Amino acid sequence: MNTERDSETTFEEDSQPNDEVVPYSDDETEDELEDRERAVEPEQNRVNREAEENREPFKKDCTWQVKANDRNFHEQPHFMNTKFFCIKESKYANNAIRTYKYNAFTFLPMNLFEQFKRAANFYFLVLLILQAIPQITTLAWYTTLVPLLVVLGVTAIKDLVDDVARHKMDNEINNRTCEVIKDSRFKIAKWKEIQVGDVIRLKKNDFIPADILLLSSSEPNSLCYVETAELDGETNLKFKMALEITHQYLQKENSLAAFDGFIECEEPNNRLDKFTGTLFWRNTSFPLDADKILLRGCVIRNTDFCHGLVIFAGADTKIMKNSGKTRFKRTKIDYLMNYMVYTIFVVLILLSAGLAIGHAYWEAQIGNFSWYLYDGEDATPSYRGFLNFWGYIIVLNTLVPISLYVSVEVIRLGQSYFINWDLQMYYPEKDTPAKARTTTLNEQLGQIHYIFSDKTGTLTQNIMTFKKCCINGQIYGDHRDASQNSHSKIEPVDFSWNMYSDGKLVFYDHYLIEQIQSGKEPEVRQFFFLLAVCHTVMVDRLDGQLNYQAASPDEGALVSAARNFGFAFLTRTQNTITISELGTERTYNVLAILDFNSDRKRMSIIVRTPEGNIRLYCKGADTVIYERLHRMNPMKQETQDALDIFASETLRTLCLCYKEIEEKEYEEWNKKFMAASIASTNRDEALDKVYEEIEKDLILLGATAIEDKLQDGVPETISKLAKADIKIWVLTGDKKETAENIGFACELLTEDTTICYGEDISALLHTRMENQRNRSGVYAKFVPQVHEPFFPPGGNRALIITGSWLNEILLEKKTKRSKILKLKFPRTEEERRMRTQSKRRLEAKKEQQQQNFVDLACECSAVICCRVTPKQKAMVVDLVKRYKKAITLAIGDGANDVNMIKTAHIGVGISGQEGMQAVMSSDYSFAQFRYLQRLLLVHGRWSYIRMCKFLRYFFYKNFAFTLVHFWYSFFNGYSAQTAYEDWFITLYNVLYSSLPVLLMGLLDQDVSDKLSLRFPGLYVVGQRDLLFNYRRFFVSLLHGVLTSLILFFIPLGAYLQTVGQDGEAPSDYQSFAVTIASALIITVNFQIGLDTSYWTFVNAFSIFGSIALYFGIMFDFHSAGIHVLFPSAFQFTGTASNALRQPYIWLTIILTVAVCLLPVVAIRFLSMTIWPSESDKIQKHRKQLKGEEQWKRRQNVFRRGVSRRRSAYAFSHQRGYADLISSGRSIRKKRYPLDAVIADGTAEYRRTMES
C-alpha cells in the first residue's frame, strides 16, 4: 500500500548528504524544497506539476510588505492583529528589546502570584488562614506570619534586583542612537523609536540596530563591510553590496527622503544566511537576496557611512528569532526537593489524621467522663477529632520548613557572589570578571555530564598565525640561527630591515631569512611571492600603514606572513596587482582569478610578468593539489613527510605550486574561460570544468603550516574535565577538516582515537534498526530488552558528523507535498485511518532512530558535529537531555549559540572579543574557556556539596524539633498541645538554628580549590547524586526521628520523680518545655559542628553565638518586665531562671545531648576509618599533596611515511572577493552620471551579443 508514499515524500531521498553544506532545512519553505528537487524530478512528476500550476496560480511565500518612509502604511487595519479581546496591535514589531519580567505596576501582583505557585508558600498561606479560625488554632498567628513575610520579602527583593539589572541592560541597548529620516531630514533618534520602513544612516563602527536593506554607502558600488562576530563568532569581514539602481539614485539626503520603494519579502525567520524579496520602484522590480541585507548585531567596518531601509525590527530580527525560547531553568535538586516536600506533606497528613483519630478515641473513652476537662462545649468525639486534625496540621507544620526556600535562595546568592569575586576567573587583558547571571543553578554546576561547546571564539581565538613552512623539501620554522644550528633559546627574528613589516609575526628560524636575503635558492623567493600574489585580499592604507581585509583569517595570515618576509602586497586594480619584492615594486597583469569554493578546495591566479611571461600560481588542500602535480616533481615525498609532521602538530596546511603557460595555450584556454563566464545556465559548473583544464601538470613549491590559535589552557581544561567523567561535544558551523584539526589540537582526539564518520554511523544505525524491527514481532513482549553496545569494549572512539548527515540519520529531512494531481472529494474513513497509522509508525521510527543515535554517540569519548545550524545545535542538546536524562552545559560566544545555550540545563557565554549576544542569554559568563574547569570542579562541586549538606541537615533539625510534639501527644490526650513555648516555635528556624547552617551552606569545603582541580575524580559524586537522594533523605528523617525520641523521653524520665534543691518538684509543663528546648538547641548546633569540614572563626562564632542568643532571648522573654507589658503574649514568666538554676536540669540536658551526639561521632569515626571516601583520603594526606601537579601535553609520535590523517587546509569555507576584484566593483573610482553609466552598459551588452 503506497498511500503514504504518494501523499508525502522526503526531499532528496536517494541523495548522499553533502559534508560541505550547512543544512538550512529547519526553516525551508515549500518553494525552496521544490526548487531543489526540480533538477532531478522524474518526467511524470514534471507533467503533473505543470498541470497543477496551470490550473491554480502558484502563490509565493512573500507576504511581508514594507513601504519606505511611510509609517502610516504599516498601521493599516489589515496589518493589525488582535492581542487581547478588542485590543489590537500591528504585526510589525517596534525596535525596542524587552527582556525584563516586571514593571512598577505588575511587580507586586505578579511576583506574589509566582511565589504562591510554590507549593510550600501556598501551604503556609492556607495555614495562616487556618490559624485565624479560633476553633482550630493551636498556635498564635504570628508564628506563621513572621517567617512567611521574611520568605516572601527576601525572594521579592532578590527578584527585584535581578529585574532592575535587566531593565538597565534593556535601556542601554534601546537608548543607543542613530540617524533616521524624519520630516525629510536626518535626525538623531533612539533605537527604540525606529520602525519598519524607516530610512537610517549608519557610520563606521556603528552597531546595526535592525535588519535593513542596504541602499547605498560611501564605498565604490555601495559596498559595505560588516563584522558578524555577534552572529557567528567570526571576526573576519564580510561584504554586502547595494542594488545598482539604489547605489546610483540614493546617495543624497533629499533623494533618500523622497524614496518611496515598496518591498515584498519573506516573513521574519531565523535563517541568517538566506533572504528572499523583491523591491518595486520606478515601475521596475529588483530581486533581493541576503547579500543586500545588513543584520542586527553586526558592526559596520571600513565603511565611512551607509544608508539602509528597515525591513525587520526588534523581535522580528533574525538575531532575535535565533535566540530560541527562554526556558525557566530549575536544578535537579530543586525537583528532588519538591518531591521530598510533597512526601513530608503526606507524612504530615498521615500523622495528623492518626493523632486526630487517637483524640476522638481518647475523648470517647476518657474525656467525656472526666468532669474536670469539661470546656463548656457539648461536641461529639468525632467532631473534636476533626477539629484536632486541623490543630495538628498547624502544630506539626514545621515538618515542612518555610524557611527552607529562603535559606536556599540566600545560599545560592552568596555562592553567586563568590563566583563573581573569584580573581582566578578574572581576565585582566579585557578587564572581564566571571559573572553568575542567575542565582538559581549553582549546585547544578557540580552535576554536569555533558558539555556542548562551540569552536570558533570558544575553544579558539579565531586568530591564525604563520608557524612553519616547507620549501623545496626543506622545513623552516624551528629555533635555528642563520648557520642552521638549532638552539633551544633564541631571540625571535628581527624584521626591522623590512619597511613593510607589521611587527606582529613571531618567528624563530633565522636561516629562512638568510635564504630569502641571499637568493641562493630561487624557490624560497618564489614561495613567498606566490603567497603575496595568489589571494583575494583587499588592501587600504590607514595612517600610511597597510591594512588587509581578507575573506578568511587563514588567507589574511598567509598574506601578512609574505609581507613580513619581504614580499608585501601593496595595491591592486581590476587587472593588475602590485607587489614589493624585497623593496622593489613590481606590477603584474592579472589575467584571471580562479576562485576558491568548497568543492575545488583550491584557488589559482594567472598573471603576466613585466617580462611578458605567463604563470599560474595555485594554493590548496594537499589532497587536491597532489592529484594535479606533474609526474616529475622531485620534492613530492619530502613535502608529504613535512605535511605529516605538520599534521601531527595539529597545524593547518596548504600546498603551493605553479606552472609556466605558453601564450598559445593561454589564448585557447581564455576563449573557453570567457564563454563559461557568460553562460546563462550552470555557470559555476562550466567555470569549474574550464579551471580543471588549466590546473594540471603543476610544479610543487612547498607547503605552509598555520596555527589556529587555541585559547590558553584549552587542552588542559578538556583533559581535566575528561578525568571528571564529563564528556565534551563540539558543535560548530565550521567545515569538517577544520573541526577535526581543532579536535586534535585540543586533545579531544588523539592518534589512538578511532574516528567514525557520518556514513559509518548511518550503516551502524541502519543495522540496529533492522535488528530491532526483526525482534519486534509476535514474541517481542516475552523477550526482555537488552542494551547492546554498538562497539566492542575497549578502544577510544570519536564521532565526527556533519549537519547534513545529522539530518539524514535523525530523519529530520524536510518533507514536501508531492505534486500528483489530487481528487477534490474527501478521503474515505479507511484512508484517513491508514494515513494516521502511517504517521504514527514514522514518528515511532524517528524516535527509535534518535534514541539509537544518542546511545551510539554516548559510547564515544568525544563527538564533533560540524556544519550544523543553530537549530541543530539546540536539537542535539535536547536529544541528550531527553534520552539520557543527563545534566547538560552549553558554552558559546555568538548569536548562533544562543539557542543551544538556552536549551541546555546550564548556559555559559564567553564574553569579550565576539560580542555580548551569547552572554546576555547565558546563566554564567567569563572571558576564557579555561575558566570552565574552575567553575565546575571548584565552584560547582563545592556548591553541590554545600547544598546537599544544608538540605540533609535542615530536614534533620526540623524533624528533630517537630516530632517532639508527636511523642508528647501520647501523654496529653492527643489534644494538639505544643511541647514548646510559642515564641520558641516562632524563632527556632529564624534565629536559633539558622546562622550556622547558612554559613555551612556558604563556606564549607571538603578539600581546597587546588586539590579539587588536581583530583578531578572528586567531581563524580555530584554526577551520581551520591550526596542527596531519597535514601539520604530518609536517613536524615530517621536521624531526626531518633533525636526527637531522645529529646523527649530522657527529660520525661528525669522529670517523673524529681525533687529540686528547694524541696519542690520542678516537673511542671513550662520547665519541661525549657529543658527540651535547651537540649534541642545545643544538640542541633553541635550536630552542625560535626557536619562541618572547613572550620573558620565565623563558623565557630555562629554555633556558640546561636546557643548564647537562645539563652539570652529566653531569659528576656521569661522576665517579669516583658510579661507586664504583654501579659497575653509572654506567659512563661520566671520559668527559665527557676528551671535552669537546678543542677539536675543541667545534668539532664547534658545527658540528652550526649546520647544524641555520641552515636553520630562513633559512626563517623568508623566510616572514615573503615570506608573512607575519596575526599576523606585526600583530606587526610592534604599536607603531602600541597604541591600543585603540572599538566603535560601529550606527546605525538611521528612515523615517517605513515600518514594517519590529513590536516585541515587553511581556507575559508566561502567564496572570497574574486568576483568583486575581477569586476572592478571594489576599486575606488570617480562616479559618472547615471545616463553615462547606462549608455556604457548598453554598449557593452551589444558588443557581447555581437561577439
JSON list of C-alpha atoms in Angstrom, two decimals, residues 327-411:
[
{"chain": "A", "resi": 327, "resn": "ARG", "atom": "CA", "xyz": [13.14, 28.47, 29.34]},
{"chain": "A", "resi": 328, "resn": "PHE", "atom": "CA", "xyz": [12.66, 28.64, 33.09]},
{"chain": "A", "resi": 329, "resn": "LYS", "atom": "CA", "xyz": [15.55, 26.60, 34.42]},
{"chain": "A", "resi": 330, "resn": "ARG", "atom": "CA", "xyz": [15.48, 24.69, 37.68]},
{"chain": "A", "resi": 331, "resn": "THR", "atom": "CA", "xyz": [18.06, 22.38, 39.16]},
{"chain": "A", "resi": 332, "resn": "LYS", "atom": "CA", "xyz": [17.79, 18.65, 39.67]},
{"chain": "A", "resi": 333, "resn": "ILE", "atom": "CA", "xyz": [17.96, 19.23, 43.41]},
{"chain": "A", "resi": 334, "resn": "ASP", "atom": "CA", "xyz": [15.02, 21.66, 43.13]},
{"chain": "A", "resi": 335, "resn": "TYR", "atom": "CA", "xyz": [12.84, 18.97, 41.58]},
{"chain": "A", "resi": 336, "resn": "LEU", "atom": "CA", "xyz": [14.04, 16.40, 44.12]},
{"chain": "A", "resi": 337, "resn": "MET", "atom": "CA", "xyz": [13.45, 18.83, 46.98]},
{"chain": "A", "resi": 338, "resn": "ASN", "atom": "CA", "xyz": [9.89, 19.47, 45.80]},
{"chain": "A", "resi": 339, "resn": "TYR", "atom": "CA", "xyz": [9.15, 15.74, 45.70]},
{"chain": "A", "resi": 340, "resn": "MET", "atom": "CA", "xyz": [10.57, 15.43, 49.21]},
{"chain": "A", "resi": 341, "resn": "VAL", "atom": "CA", "xyz": [8.40, 18.29, 50.43]},
{"chain": "A", "resi": 342, "resn": "TYR", "atom": "CA", "xyz": [5.39, 16.50, 48.92]},
{"chain": "A", "resi": 343, "resn": "THR", "atom": "CA", "xyz": [6.50, 13.36, 50.78]},
{"chain": "A", "resi": 344, "resn": "ILE", "atom": "CA", "xyz": [6.59, 15.37, 54.00]},
{"chain": "A", "resi": 345, "resn": "PHE", "atom": "CA", "xyz": [3.09, 16.72, 53.23]},
{"chain": "A", "resi": 346, "resn": "VAL", "atom": "CA", "xyz": [1.86, 13.15, 53.03]},
{"chain": "A", "resi": 347, "resn": "VAL", "atom": "CA", "xyz": [3.64, 12.25, 56.31]},
{"chain": "A", "resi": 348, "resn": "LEU", "atom": "CA", "xyz": [2.15, 15.35, 57.95]},
{"chain": "A", "resi": 349, "resn": "ILE", "atom": "CA", "xyz": [-1.40, 14.44, 56.87]},
{"chain": "A", "resi": 350, "resn": "LEU", "atom": "CA", "xyz": [-0.99, 10.83, 57.99]},
{"chain": "A", "resi": 351, "resn": "LEU", "atom": "CA", "xyz": [0.40, 11.85, 61.39]},
{"chain": "A", "resi": 352, "resn": "SER", "atom": "CA", "xyz": [-2.34, 14.46, 61.89]},
{"chain": "A", "resi": 353, "resn": "ALA", "atom": "CA", "xyz": [-5.02, 12.01, 60.87]},
{"chain": "A", "resi": 354, "resn": "GLY", "atom": "CA", "xyz": [-3.66, 9.31, 63.18]},
{"chain": "A", "resi": 355, "resn": "LEU", "atom": "CA", "xyz": [-3.44, 11.70, 66.12]},
{"chain": "A", "resi": 356, "resn": "ALA", "atom": "CA", "xyz": [-6.92, 13.08, 65.38]},
{"chain": "A", "resi": 357, "resn": "ILE", "atom": "CA", "xyz": [-8.32, 9.54, 65.43]},
{"chain": "A", "resi": 358, "resn": "GLY", "atom": "CA", "xyz": [-6.45, 8.98, 68.70]},
{"chain": "A", "resi": 359, "resn": "HIS", "atom": "CA", "xyz": [-8.01, 12.13, 70.15]},
{"chain": "A", "resi": 360, "resn": "ALA", "atom": "CA", "xyz": [-11.52, 11.07, 69.10]},
{"chain": "A", "resi": 361, "resn": "TYR", "atom": "CA", "xyz": [-10.95, 7.68, 70.73]},
{"chain": "A", "resi": 362, "resn": "TRP", "atom": "CA", "xyz": [-9.50, 9.31, 73.87]},
{"chain": "A", "resi": 363, "resn": "GLU", "atom": "CA", "xyz": [-12.46, 11.70, 74.11]},
{"chain": "A", "resi": 364, "resn": "ALA", "atom": "CA", "xyz": [-14.91, 8.79, 73.79]},
{"chain": "A", "resi": 365, "resn": "GLN", "atom": "CA", "xyz": [-13.11, 6.70, 76.44]},
{"chain": "A", "resi": 366, "resn": "ILE", "atom": "CA", "xyz": [-11.77, 9.27, 78.92]},
{"chain": "A", "resi": 367, "resn": "GLY", "atom": "CA", "xyz": [-12.52, 12.90, 78.06]},
{"chain": "A", "resi": 368, "resn": "ASN", "atom": "CA", "xyz": [-16.31, 12.65, 78.19]},
{"chain": "A", "resi": 369, "resn": "PHE", "atom": "CA", "xyz": [-16.15, 11.02, 81.64]},
{"chain": "A", "resi": 370, "resn": "SER", "atom": "CA", "xyz": [-13.67, 13.48, 83.22]},
{"chain": "A", "resi": 371, "resn": "TRP", "atom": "CA", "xyz": [-15.65, 16.34, 84.73]},
{"chain": "A", "resi": 372, "resn": "TYR", "atom": "CA", "xyz": [-12.55, 18.47, 85.27]},
{"chain": "A", "resi": 373, "resn": "LEU", "atom": "CA", "xyz": [-11.88, 18.50, 81.49]},
{"chain": "A", "resi": 374, "resn": "TYR", "atom": "CA", "xyz": [-15.30, 19.91, 80.57]},
{"chain": "A", "resi": 375, "resn": "ASP", "atom": "CA", "xyz": [-14.88, 23.05, 78.43]},
{"chain": "A", "resi": 376, "resn": "GLY", "atom": "CA", "xyz": [-18.49, 24.08, 78.10]},
{"chain": "A", "resi": 377, "resn": "GLU", "atom": "CA", "xyz": [-18.84, 22.62, 74.60]},
{"chain": "A", "resi": 378, "resn": "ASP", "atom": "CA", "xyz": [-21.02, 19.56, 74.01]},
{"chain": "A", "resi": 379, "resn": "ALA", "atom": "CA", "xyz": [-19.26, 18.45, 70.83]},
{"chain": "A", "resi": 380, "resn": "THR", "atom": "CA", "xyz": [-19.11, 14.81, 69.79]},
{"chain": "A", "resi": 381, "resn": "PRO", "atom": "CA", "xyz": [-15.75, 12.98, 69.96]},
{"chain": "A", "resi": 382, "resn": "SER", "atom": "CA", "xyz": [-15.66, 12.68, 66.17]},
{"chain": "A", "resi": 383, "resn": "TYR", "atom": "CA", "xyz": [-16.15, 16.45, 65.74]},
{"chain": "A", "resi": 384, "resn": "ARG", "atom": "CA", "xyz": [-13.45, 17.13, 68.33]},
{"chain": "A", "resi": 385, "resn": "GLY", "atom": "CA", "xyz": [-11.22, 14.71, 66.43]},
{"chain": "A", "resi": 386, "resn": "PHE", "atom": "CA", "xyz": [-11.95, 16.61, 63.18]},
{"chain": "A", "resi": 387, "resn": "LEU", "atom": "CA", "xyz": [-11.00, 19.93, 64.79]},
{"chain": "A", "resi": 388, "resn": "ASN", "atom": "CA", "xyz": [-7.88, 18.35, 66.23]},
{"chain": "A", "resi": 389, "resn": "PHE", "atom": "CA", "xyz": [-6.85, 17.16, 62.77]},
{"chain": "A", "resi": 390, "resn": "TRP", "atom": "CA", "xyz": [-6.51, 20.80, 61.67]},
{"chain": "A", "resi": 391, "resn": "GLY", "atom": "CA", "xyz": [-4.94, 21.65, 65.00]},
{"chain": "A", "resi": 392, "resn": "TYR", "atom": "CA", "xyz": [-2.20, 19.08, 64.41]},
{"chain": "A", "resi": 393, "resn": "ILE", "atom": "CA", "xyz": [-1.73, 20.34, 60.85]},
{"chain": "A", "resi": 394, "resn": "ILE", "atom": "CA", "xyz": [-0.87, 23.69, 62.46]},
{"chain": "A", "resi": 395, "resn": "VAL", "atom": "CA", "xyz": [1.28, 22.24, 65.27]},
{"chain": "A", "resi": 396, "resn": "LEU", "atom": "CA", "xyz": [3.29, 19.94, 63.01]},
{"chain": "A", "resi": 397, "resn": "ASN", "atom": "CA", "xyz": [3.57, 22.49, 60.18]},
{"chain": "A", "resi": 398, "resn": "THR", "atom": "CA", "xyz": [7.30, 22.90, 60.82]},
{"chain": "A", "resi": 399, "resn": "LEU", "atom": "CA", "xyz": [7.85, 19.46, 59.27]},
{"chain": "A", "resi": 400, "resn": "VAL", "atom": "CA", "xyz": [7.56, 21.45, 56.03]},
{"chain": "A", "resi": 401, "resn": "PRO", "atom": "CA", "xyz": [10.14, 24.14, 56.73]},
{"chain": "A", "resi": 402, "resn": "ILE", "atom": "CA", "xyz": [9.02, 27.51, 55.38]},
{"chain": "A", "resi": 403, "resn": "SER", "atom": "CA", "xyz": [12.49, 28.94, 55.90]},
{"chain": "A", "resi": 404, "resn": "LEU", "atom": "CA", "xyz": [13.98, 26.19, 53.70]},
{"chain": "A", "resi": 405, "resn": "TYR", "atom": "CA", "xyz": [13.26, 28.04, 50.47]},
{"chain": "A", "resi": 406, "resn": "VAL", "atom": "CA", "xyz": [14.53, 31.41, 51.62]},
{"chain": "A", "resi": 407, "resn": "SER", "atom": "CA", "xyz": [17.65, 29.81, 53.09]},
{"chain": "A", "resi": 408, "resn": "VAL", "atom": "CA", "xyz": [18.30, 28.07, 49.77]},
{"chain": "A", "resi": 409, "resn": "GLU", "atom": "CA", "xyz": [17.96, 31.41, 47.95]},
{"chain": "A", "resi": 410, "resn": "VAL", "atom": "CA", "xyz": [20.37, 33.13, 50.37]},
{"chain": "A", "resi": 411, "resn": "ILE", "atom": "CA", "xyz": [22.96, 30.35, 49.94]}
]
